Short mmCIF file of N, CA and C in Angstrom, two decimals:
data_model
loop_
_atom_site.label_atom_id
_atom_site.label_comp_id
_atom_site.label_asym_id
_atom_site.label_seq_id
_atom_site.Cartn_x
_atom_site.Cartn_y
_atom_site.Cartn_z
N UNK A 1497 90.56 -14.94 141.93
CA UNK A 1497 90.67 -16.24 141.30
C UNK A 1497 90.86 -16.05 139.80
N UNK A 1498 91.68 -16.55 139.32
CA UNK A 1498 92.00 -16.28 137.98
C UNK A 1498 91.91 -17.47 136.93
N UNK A 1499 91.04 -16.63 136.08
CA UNK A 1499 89.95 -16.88 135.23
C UNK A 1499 90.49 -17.39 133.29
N UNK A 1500 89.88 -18.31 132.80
CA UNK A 1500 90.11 -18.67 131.85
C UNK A 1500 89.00 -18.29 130.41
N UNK A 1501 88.74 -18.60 129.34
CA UNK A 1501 87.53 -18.71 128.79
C UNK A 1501 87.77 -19.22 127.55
N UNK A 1502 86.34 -20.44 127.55
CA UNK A 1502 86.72 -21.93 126.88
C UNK A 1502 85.33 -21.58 126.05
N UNK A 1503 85.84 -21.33 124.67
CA UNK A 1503 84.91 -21.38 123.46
C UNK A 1503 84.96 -22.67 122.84
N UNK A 1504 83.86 -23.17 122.65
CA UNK A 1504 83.59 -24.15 122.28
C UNK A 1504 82.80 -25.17 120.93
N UNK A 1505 83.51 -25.18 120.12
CA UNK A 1505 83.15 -26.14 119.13
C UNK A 1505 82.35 -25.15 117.87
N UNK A 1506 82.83 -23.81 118.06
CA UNK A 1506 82.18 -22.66 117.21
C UNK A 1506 83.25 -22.94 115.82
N UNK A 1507 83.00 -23.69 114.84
CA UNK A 1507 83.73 -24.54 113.80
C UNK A 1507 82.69 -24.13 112.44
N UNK A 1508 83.61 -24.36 111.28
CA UNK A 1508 82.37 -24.05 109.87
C UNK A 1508 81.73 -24.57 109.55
N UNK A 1509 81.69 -26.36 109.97
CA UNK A 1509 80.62 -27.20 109.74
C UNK A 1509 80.18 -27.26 110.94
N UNK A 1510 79.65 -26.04 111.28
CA UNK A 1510 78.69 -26.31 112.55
C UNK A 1510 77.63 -24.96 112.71
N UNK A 1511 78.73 -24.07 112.01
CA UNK A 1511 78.10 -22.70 112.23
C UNK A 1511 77.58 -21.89 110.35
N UNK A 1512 78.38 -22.84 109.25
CA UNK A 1512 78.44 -21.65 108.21
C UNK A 1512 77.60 -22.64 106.95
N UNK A 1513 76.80 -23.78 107.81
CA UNK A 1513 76.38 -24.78 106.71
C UNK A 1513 74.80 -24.85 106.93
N UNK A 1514 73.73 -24.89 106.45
CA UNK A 1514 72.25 -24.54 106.80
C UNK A 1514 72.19 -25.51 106.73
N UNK A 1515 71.14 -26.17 108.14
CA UNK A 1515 70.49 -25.09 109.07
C UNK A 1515 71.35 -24.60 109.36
N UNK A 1516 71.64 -23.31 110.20
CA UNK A 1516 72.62 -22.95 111.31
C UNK A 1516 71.93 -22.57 112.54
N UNK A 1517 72.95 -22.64 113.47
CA UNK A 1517 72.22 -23.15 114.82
C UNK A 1517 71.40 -21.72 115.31
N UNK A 1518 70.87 -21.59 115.93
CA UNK A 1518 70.10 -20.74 117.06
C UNK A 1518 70.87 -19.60 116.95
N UNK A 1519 70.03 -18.07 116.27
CA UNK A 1519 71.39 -16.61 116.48
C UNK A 1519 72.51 -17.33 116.27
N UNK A 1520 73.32 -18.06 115.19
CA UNK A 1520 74.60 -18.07 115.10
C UNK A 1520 75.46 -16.87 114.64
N UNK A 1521 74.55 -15.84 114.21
CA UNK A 1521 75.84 -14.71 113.97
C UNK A 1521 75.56 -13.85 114.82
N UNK A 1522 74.62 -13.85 115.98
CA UNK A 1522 74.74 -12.82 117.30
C UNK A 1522 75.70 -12.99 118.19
N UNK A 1523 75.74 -14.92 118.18
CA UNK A 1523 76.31 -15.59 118.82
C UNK A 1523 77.97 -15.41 119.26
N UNK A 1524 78.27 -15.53 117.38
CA UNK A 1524 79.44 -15.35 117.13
C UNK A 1524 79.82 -13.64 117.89
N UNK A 1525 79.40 -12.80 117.72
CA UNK A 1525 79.31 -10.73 117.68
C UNK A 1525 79.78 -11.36 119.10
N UNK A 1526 78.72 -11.61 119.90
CA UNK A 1526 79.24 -11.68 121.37
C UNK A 1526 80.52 -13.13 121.57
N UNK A 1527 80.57 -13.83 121.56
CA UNK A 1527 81.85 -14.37 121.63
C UNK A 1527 83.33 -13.75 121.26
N UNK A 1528 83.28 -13.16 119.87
CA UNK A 1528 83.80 -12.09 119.48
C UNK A 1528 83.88 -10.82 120.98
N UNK A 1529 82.92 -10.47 121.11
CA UNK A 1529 83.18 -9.24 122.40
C UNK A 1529 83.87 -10.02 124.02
N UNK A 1530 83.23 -11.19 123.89
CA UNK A 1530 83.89 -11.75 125.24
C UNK A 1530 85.58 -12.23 124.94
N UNK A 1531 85.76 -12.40 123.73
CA UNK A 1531 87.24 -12.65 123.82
C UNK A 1531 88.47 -11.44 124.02
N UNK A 1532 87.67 -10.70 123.23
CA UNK A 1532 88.54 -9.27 123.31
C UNK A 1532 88.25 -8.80 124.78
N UNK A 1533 87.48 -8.88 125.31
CA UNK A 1533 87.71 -8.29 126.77
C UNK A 1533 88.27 -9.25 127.44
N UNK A 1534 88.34 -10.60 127.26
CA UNK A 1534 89.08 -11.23 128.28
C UNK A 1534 90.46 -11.18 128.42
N UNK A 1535 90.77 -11.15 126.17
CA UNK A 1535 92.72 -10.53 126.39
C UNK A 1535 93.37 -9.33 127.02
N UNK A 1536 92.08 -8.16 126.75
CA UNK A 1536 92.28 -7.21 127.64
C UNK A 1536 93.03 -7.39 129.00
N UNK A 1537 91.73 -8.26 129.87
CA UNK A 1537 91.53 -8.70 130.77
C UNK A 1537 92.77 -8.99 131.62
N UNK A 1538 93.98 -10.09 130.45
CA UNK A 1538 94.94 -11.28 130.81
C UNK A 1538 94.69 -12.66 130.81
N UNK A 1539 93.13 -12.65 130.78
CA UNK A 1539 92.81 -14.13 130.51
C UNK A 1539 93.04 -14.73 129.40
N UNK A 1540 93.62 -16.31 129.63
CA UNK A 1540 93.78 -16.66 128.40
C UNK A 1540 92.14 -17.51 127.66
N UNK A 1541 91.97 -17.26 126.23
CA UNK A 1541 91.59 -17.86 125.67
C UNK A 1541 91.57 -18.46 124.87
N UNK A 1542 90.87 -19.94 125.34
CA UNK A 1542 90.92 -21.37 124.57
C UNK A 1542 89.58 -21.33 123.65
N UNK A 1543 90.23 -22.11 122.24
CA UNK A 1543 89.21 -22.19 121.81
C UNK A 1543 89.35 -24.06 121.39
N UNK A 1544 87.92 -24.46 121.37
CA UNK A 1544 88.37 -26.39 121.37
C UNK A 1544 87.52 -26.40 120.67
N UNK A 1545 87.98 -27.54 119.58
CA UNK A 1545 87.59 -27.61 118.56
C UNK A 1545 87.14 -29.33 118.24
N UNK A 1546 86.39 -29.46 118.14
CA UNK A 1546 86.01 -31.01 118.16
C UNK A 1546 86.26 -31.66 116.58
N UNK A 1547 86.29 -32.57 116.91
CA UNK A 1547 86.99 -34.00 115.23
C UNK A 1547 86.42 -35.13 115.72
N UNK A 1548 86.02 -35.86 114.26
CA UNK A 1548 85.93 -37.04 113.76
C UNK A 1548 86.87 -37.48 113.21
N UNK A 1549 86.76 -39.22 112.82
CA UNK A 1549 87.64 -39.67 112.37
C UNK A 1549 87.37 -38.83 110.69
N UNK A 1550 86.09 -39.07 109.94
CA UNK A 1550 86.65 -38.66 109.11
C UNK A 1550 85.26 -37.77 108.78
N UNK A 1551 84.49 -36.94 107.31
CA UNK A 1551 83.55 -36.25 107.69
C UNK A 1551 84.27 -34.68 107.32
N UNK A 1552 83.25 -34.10 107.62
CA UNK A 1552 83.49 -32.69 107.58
C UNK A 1552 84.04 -32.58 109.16
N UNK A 1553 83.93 -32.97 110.23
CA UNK A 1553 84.73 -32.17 111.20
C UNK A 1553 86.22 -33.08 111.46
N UNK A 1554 86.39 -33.97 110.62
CA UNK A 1554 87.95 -34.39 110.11
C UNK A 1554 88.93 -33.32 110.59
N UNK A 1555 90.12 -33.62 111.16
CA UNK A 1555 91.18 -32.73 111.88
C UNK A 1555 91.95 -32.04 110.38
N UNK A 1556 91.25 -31.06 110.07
CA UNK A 1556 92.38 -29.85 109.27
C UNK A 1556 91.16 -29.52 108.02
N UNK A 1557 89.89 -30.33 108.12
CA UNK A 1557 89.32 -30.43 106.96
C UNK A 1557 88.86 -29.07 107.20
N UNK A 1558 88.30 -28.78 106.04
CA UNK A 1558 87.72 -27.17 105.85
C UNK A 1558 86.49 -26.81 107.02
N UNK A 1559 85.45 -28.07 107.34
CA UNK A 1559 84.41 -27.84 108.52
C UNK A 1559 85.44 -27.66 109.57
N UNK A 1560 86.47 -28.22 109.78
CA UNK A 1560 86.51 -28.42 111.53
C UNK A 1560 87.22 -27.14 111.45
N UNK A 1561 87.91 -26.41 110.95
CA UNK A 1561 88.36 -24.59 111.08
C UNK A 1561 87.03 -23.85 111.90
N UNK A 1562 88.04 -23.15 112.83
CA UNK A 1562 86.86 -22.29 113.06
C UNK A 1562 86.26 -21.32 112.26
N UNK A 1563 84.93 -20.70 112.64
CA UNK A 1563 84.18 -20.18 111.81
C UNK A 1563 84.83 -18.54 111.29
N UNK A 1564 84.52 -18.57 110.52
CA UNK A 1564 85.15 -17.19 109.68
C UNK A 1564 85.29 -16.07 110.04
N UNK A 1565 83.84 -15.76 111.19
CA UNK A 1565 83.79 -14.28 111.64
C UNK A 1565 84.38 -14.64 112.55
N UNK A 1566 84.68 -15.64 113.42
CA UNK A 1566 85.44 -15.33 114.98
C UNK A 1566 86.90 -15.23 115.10
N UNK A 1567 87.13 -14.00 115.84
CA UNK A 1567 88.52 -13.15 115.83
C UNK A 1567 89.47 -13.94 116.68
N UNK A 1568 90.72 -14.63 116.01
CA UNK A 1568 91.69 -15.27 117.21
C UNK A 1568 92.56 -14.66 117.05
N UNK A 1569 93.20 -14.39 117.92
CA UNK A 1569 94.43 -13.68 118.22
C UNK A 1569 95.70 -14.19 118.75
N UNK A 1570 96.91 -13.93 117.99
CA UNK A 1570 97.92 -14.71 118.76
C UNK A 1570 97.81 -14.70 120.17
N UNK A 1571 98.12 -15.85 120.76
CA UNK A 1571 98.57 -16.23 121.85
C UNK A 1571 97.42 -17.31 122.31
N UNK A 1572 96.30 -16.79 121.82
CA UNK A 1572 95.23 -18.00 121.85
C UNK A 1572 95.28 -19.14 121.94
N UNK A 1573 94.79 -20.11 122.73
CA UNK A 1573 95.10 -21.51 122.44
C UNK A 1573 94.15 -22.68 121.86
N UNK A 1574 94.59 -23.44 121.31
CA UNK A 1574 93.69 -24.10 120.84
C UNK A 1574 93.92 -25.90 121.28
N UNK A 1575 92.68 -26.26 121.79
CA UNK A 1575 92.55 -27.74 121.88
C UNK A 1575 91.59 -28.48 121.00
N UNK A 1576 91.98 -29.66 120.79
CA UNK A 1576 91.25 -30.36 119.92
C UNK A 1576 90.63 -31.76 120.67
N UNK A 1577 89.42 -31.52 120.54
CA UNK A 1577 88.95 -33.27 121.14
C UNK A 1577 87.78 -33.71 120.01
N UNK A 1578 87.33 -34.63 121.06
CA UNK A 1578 86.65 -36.18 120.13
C UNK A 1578 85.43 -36.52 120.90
N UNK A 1579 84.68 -35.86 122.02
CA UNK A 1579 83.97 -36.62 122.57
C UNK A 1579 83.29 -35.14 123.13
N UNK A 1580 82.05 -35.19 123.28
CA UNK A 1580 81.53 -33.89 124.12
C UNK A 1580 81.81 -33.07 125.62
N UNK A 1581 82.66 -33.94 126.42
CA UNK A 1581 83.50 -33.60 127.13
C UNK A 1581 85.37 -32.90 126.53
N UNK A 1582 85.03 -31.69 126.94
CA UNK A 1582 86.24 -30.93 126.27
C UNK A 1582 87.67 -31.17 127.43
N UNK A 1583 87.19 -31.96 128.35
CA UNK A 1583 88.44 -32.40 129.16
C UNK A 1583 88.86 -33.87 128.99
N UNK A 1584 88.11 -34.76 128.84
CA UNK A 1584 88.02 -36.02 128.31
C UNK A 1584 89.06 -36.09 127.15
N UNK A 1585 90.51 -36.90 127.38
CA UNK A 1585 91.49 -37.48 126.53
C UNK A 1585 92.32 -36.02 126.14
N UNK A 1586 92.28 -34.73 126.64
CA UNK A 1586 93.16 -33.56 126.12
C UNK A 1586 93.52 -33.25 127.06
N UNK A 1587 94.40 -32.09 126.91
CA UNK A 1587 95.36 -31.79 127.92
C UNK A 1587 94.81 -30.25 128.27
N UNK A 1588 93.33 -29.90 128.17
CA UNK A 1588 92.83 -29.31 128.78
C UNK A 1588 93.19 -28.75 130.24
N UNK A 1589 92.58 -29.79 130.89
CA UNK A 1589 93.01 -29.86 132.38
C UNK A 1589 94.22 -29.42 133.00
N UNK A 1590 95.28 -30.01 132.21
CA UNK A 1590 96.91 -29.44 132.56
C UNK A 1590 97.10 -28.02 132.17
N UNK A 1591 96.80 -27.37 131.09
CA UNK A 1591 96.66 -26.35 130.77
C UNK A 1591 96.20 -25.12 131.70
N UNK A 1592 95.15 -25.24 132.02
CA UNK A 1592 94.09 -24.96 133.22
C UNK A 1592 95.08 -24.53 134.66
N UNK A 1593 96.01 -26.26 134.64
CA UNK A 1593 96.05 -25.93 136.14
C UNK A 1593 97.94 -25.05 135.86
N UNK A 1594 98.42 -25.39 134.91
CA UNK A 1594 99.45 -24.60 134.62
C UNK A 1594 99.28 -22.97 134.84
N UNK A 1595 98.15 -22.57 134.55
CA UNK A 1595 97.86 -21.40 134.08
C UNK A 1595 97.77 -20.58 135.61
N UNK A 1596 97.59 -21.97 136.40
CA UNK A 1596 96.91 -21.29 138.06
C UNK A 1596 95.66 -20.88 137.36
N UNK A 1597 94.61 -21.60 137.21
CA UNK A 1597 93.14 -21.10 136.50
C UNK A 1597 92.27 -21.64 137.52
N UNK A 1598 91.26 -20.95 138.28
CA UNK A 1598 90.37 -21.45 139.34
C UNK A 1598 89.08 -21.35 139.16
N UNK A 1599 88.89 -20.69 137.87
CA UNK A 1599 87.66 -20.31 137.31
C UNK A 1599 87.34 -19.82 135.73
N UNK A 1600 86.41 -20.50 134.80
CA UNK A 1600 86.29 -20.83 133.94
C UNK A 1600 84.63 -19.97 133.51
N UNK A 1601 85.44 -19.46 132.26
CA UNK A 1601 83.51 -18.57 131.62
C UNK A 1601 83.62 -19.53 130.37
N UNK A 1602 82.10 -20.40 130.31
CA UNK A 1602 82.43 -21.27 128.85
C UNK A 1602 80.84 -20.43 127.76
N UNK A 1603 81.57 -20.79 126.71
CA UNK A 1603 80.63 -20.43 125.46
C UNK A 1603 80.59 -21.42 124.33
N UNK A 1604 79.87 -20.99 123.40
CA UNK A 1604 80.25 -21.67 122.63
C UNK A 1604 78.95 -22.87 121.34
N UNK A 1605 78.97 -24.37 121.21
CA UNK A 1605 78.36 -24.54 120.99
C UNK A 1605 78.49 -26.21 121.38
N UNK A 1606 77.65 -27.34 121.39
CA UNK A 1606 76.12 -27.08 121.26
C UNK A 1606 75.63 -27.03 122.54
N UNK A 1607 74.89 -26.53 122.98
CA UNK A 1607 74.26 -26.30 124.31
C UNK A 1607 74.12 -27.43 125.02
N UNK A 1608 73.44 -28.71 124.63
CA UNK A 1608 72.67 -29.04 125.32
C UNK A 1608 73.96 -30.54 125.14
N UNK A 1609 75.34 -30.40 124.21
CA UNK A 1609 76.13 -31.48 124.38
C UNK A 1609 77.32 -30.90 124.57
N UNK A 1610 78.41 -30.26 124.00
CA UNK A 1610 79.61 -30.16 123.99
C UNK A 1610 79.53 -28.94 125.66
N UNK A 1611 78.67 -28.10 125.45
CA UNK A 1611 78.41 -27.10 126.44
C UNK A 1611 78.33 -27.68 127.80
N UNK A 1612 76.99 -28.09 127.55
CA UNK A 1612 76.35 -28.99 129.12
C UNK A 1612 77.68 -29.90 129.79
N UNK A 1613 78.47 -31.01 128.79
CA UNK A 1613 79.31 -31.59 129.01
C UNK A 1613 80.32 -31.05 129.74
N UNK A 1614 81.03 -30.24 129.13
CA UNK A 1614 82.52 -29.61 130.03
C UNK A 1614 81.92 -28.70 130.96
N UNK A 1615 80.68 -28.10 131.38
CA UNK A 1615 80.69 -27.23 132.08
C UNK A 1615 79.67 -28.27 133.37
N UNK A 1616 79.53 -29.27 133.51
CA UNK A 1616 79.55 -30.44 134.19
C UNK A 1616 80.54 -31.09 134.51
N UNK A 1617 81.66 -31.08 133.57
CA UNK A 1617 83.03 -31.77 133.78
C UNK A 1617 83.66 -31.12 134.93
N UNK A 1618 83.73 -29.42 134.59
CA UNK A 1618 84.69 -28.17 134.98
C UNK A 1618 84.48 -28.05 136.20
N UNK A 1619 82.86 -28.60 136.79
CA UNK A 1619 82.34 -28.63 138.31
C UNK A 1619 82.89 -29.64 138.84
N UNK A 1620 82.66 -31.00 137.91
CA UNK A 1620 83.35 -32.64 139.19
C UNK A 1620 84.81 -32.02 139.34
N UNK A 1621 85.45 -31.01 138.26
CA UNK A 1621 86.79 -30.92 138.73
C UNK A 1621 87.33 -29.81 139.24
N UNK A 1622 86.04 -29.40 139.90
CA UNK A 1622 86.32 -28.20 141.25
C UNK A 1622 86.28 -27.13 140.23
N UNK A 1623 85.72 -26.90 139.63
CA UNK A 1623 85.82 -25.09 139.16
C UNK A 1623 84.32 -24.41 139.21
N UNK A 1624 84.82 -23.46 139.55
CA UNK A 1624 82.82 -22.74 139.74
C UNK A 1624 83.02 -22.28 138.19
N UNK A 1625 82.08 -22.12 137.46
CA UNK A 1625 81.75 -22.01 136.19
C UNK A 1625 80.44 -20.37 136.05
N UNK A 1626 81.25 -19.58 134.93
CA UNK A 1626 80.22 -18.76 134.85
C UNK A 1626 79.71 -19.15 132.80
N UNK A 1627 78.39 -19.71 132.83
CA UNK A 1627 77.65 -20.03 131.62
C UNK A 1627 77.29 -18.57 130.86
N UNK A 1628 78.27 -18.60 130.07
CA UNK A 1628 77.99 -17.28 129.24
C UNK A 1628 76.27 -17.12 128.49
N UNK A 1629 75.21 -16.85 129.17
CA UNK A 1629 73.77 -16.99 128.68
C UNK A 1629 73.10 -17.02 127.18
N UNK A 1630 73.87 -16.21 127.27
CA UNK A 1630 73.54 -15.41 125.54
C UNK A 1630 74.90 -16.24 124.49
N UNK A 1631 75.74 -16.87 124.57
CA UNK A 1631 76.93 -16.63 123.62
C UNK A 1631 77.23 -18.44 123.81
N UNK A 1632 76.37 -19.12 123.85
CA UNK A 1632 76.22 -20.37 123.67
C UNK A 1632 74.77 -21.13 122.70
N UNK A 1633 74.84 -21.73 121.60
CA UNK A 1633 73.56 -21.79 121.25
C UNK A 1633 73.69 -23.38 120.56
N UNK A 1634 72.55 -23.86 119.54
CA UNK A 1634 72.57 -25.60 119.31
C UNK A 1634 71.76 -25.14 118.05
N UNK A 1635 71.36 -26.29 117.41
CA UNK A 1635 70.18 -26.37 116.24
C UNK A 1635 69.11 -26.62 116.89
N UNK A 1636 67.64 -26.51 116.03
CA UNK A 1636 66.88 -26.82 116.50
C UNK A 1636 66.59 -28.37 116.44
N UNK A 1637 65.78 -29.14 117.37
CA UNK A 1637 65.70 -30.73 117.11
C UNK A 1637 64.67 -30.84 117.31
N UNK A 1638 64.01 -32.15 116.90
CA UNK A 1638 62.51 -32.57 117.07
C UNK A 1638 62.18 -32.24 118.17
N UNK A 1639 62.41 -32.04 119.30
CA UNK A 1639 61.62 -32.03 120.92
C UNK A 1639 61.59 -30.30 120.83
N UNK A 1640 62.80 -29.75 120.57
CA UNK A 1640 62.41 -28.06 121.04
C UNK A 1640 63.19 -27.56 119.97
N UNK A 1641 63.17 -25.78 120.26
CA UNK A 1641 63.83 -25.39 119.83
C UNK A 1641 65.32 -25.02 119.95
N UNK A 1642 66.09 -24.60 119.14
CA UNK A 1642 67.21 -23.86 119.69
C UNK A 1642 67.39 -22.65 121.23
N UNK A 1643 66.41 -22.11 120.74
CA UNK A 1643 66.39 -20.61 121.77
C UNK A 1643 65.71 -21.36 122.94
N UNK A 1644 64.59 -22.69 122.81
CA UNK A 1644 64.11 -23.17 124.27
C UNK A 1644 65.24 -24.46 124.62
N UNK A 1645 66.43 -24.83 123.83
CA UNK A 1645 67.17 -25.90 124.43
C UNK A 1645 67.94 -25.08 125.37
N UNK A 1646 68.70 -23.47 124.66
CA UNK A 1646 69.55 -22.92 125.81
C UNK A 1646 68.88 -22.79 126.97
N UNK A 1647 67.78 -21.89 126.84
CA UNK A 1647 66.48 -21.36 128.03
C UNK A 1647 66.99 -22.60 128.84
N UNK A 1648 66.62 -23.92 128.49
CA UNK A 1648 66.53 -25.17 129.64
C UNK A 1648 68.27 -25.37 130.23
N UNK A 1649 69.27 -25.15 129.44
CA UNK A 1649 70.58 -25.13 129.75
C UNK A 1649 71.44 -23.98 130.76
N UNK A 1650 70.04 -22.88 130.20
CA UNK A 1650 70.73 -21.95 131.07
C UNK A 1650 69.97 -22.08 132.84
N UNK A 1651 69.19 -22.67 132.38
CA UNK A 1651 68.10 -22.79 133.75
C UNK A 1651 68.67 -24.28 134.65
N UNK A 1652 68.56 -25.23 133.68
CA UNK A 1652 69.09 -26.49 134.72
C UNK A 1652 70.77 -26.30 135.18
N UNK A 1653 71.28 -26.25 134.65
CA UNK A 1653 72.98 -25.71 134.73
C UNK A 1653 73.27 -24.84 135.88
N UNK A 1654 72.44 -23.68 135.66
CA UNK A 1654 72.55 -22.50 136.83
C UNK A 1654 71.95 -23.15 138.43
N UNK A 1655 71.21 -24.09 138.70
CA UNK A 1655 70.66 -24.66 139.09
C UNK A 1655 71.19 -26.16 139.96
N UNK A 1656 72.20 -26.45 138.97
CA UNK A 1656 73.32 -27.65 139.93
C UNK A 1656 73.86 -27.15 141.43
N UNK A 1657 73.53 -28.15 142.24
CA UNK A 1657 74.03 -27.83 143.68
C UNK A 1657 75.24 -28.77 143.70
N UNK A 1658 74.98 -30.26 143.86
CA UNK A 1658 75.37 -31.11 144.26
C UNK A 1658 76.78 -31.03 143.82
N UNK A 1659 77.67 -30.41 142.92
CA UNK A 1659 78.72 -31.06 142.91
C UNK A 1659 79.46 -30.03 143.93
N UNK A 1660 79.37 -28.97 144.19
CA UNK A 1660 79.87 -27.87 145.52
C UNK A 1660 80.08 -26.60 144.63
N UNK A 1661 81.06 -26.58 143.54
CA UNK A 1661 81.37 -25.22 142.76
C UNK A 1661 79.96 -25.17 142.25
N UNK A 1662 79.38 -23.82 142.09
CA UNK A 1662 78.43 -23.06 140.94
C UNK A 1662 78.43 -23.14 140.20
N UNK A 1663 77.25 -22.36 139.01
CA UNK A 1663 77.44 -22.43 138.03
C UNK A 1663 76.60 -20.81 137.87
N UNK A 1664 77.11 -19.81 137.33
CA UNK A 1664 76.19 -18.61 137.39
C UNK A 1664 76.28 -18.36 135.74
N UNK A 1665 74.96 -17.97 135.56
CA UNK A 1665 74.34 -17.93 134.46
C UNK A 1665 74.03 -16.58 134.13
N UNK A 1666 75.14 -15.96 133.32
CA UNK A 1666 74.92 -14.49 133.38
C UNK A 1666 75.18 -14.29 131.22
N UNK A 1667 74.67 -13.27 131.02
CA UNK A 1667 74.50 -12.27 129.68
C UNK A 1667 76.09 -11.92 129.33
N UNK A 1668 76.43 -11.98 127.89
CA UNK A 1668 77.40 -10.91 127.82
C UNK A 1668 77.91 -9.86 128.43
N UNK A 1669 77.17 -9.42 128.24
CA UNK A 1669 77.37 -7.66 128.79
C UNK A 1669 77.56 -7.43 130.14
N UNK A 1670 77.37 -8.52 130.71
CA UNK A 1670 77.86 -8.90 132.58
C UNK A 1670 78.87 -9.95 132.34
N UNK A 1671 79.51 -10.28 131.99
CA UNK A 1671 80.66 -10.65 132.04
C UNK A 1671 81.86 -10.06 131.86
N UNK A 1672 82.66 -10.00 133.19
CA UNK A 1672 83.57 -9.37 133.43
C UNK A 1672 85.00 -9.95 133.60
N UNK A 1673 86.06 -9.60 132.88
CA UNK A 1673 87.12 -10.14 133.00
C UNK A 1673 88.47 -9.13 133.75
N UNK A 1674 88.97 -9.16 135.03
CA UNK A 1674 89.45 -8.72 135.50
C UNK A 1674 91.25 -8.22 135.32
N UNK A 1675 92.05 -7.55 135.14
CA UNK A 1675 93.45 -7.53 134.77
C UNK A 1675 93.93 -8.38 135.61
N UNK A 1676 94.73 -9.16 134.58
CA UNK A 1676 95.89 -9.99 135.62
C UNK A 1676 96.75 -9.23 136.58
#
């Protein structure tokens, strides 16, 4: 089944402005390692980038660029949305099914919205999903922390039955991207 991988919302006003979220520069190291093995791989990777109307994550403004340390490489693709669902109003989806893509590794940020969202979406729309464990993270907020919002993301997520595709909740360093 051939595999995609959808980084998510890892941008400079999200990652390079204090606070910064949960390990954002471990975060980044391994996202960084999962992309290069996935081009290896043949997989393509997307990176989506979320906007406001206006603001620091404004479409071209200096926040909404992705963040400085993460390595893109031609051929990379990039989508842009507006809503915490990364399939919602983009052409995500077409992309996906152009690609013949049957399975999706997401990363990225924020855990517990832009994350949780498409990798809930990626299931109602038939894809088994592998939740990169480690290489997804959020800020901390009044109820918890950063490191206990993923813990709960990586635990309830891995944990969805009902829509039929999975969701497996695995580490960097077990994620494997296969040659096309």
């Amino acid at each position: 089944m051939r595999r995609a991988l959808l980084v998510i919302d890892v941008q400079r006003a999200l990652f390079e402005r204090m606070p910064r979220p949960y390990e954002a520069d471990e975060v980044v190291d391994r996202i960084n390692a999962l992309t290069a093995r996935a081009r290896d791989g043949g997989t393509p990777v997307v990176f989506i980038q979320h906007e406001t109307p206006r603001g620091r994550l404004a479409f071209d403004a200096d926040g909404w660029q992705l963040a400085s340390r993460l390595v893109v490489a031609e051929g990379d693709v990039r989508v842009r949305k507006t809503t915490p669902d990364s399939f919602l109003r983009t052409n995500l989806a077409e992309l996906l099914a152009g690609w013949g893509i049957g399975h999706l590794t997401i990363c990225g940020y924020a855990s517990e919205y832009c994350v949780d969202s498409t990798t809930r979406r990626a299931l109602a729309l038939g894809f088994p999903v592998t939740l990169v464990a480690d290489a997804h993270t959020t800020h901390d907020a009044a109820h918890a922390t950063g490191a206990a919002i993923r813990a709960h993301e990586n635990v309830t997520l891995a944990n969805l039955e009902s829509f039929g595709p999975r969701i497996e909740a695995k580490v960097t360093r077990d994620v494997v991207f296969e040659a096309a």
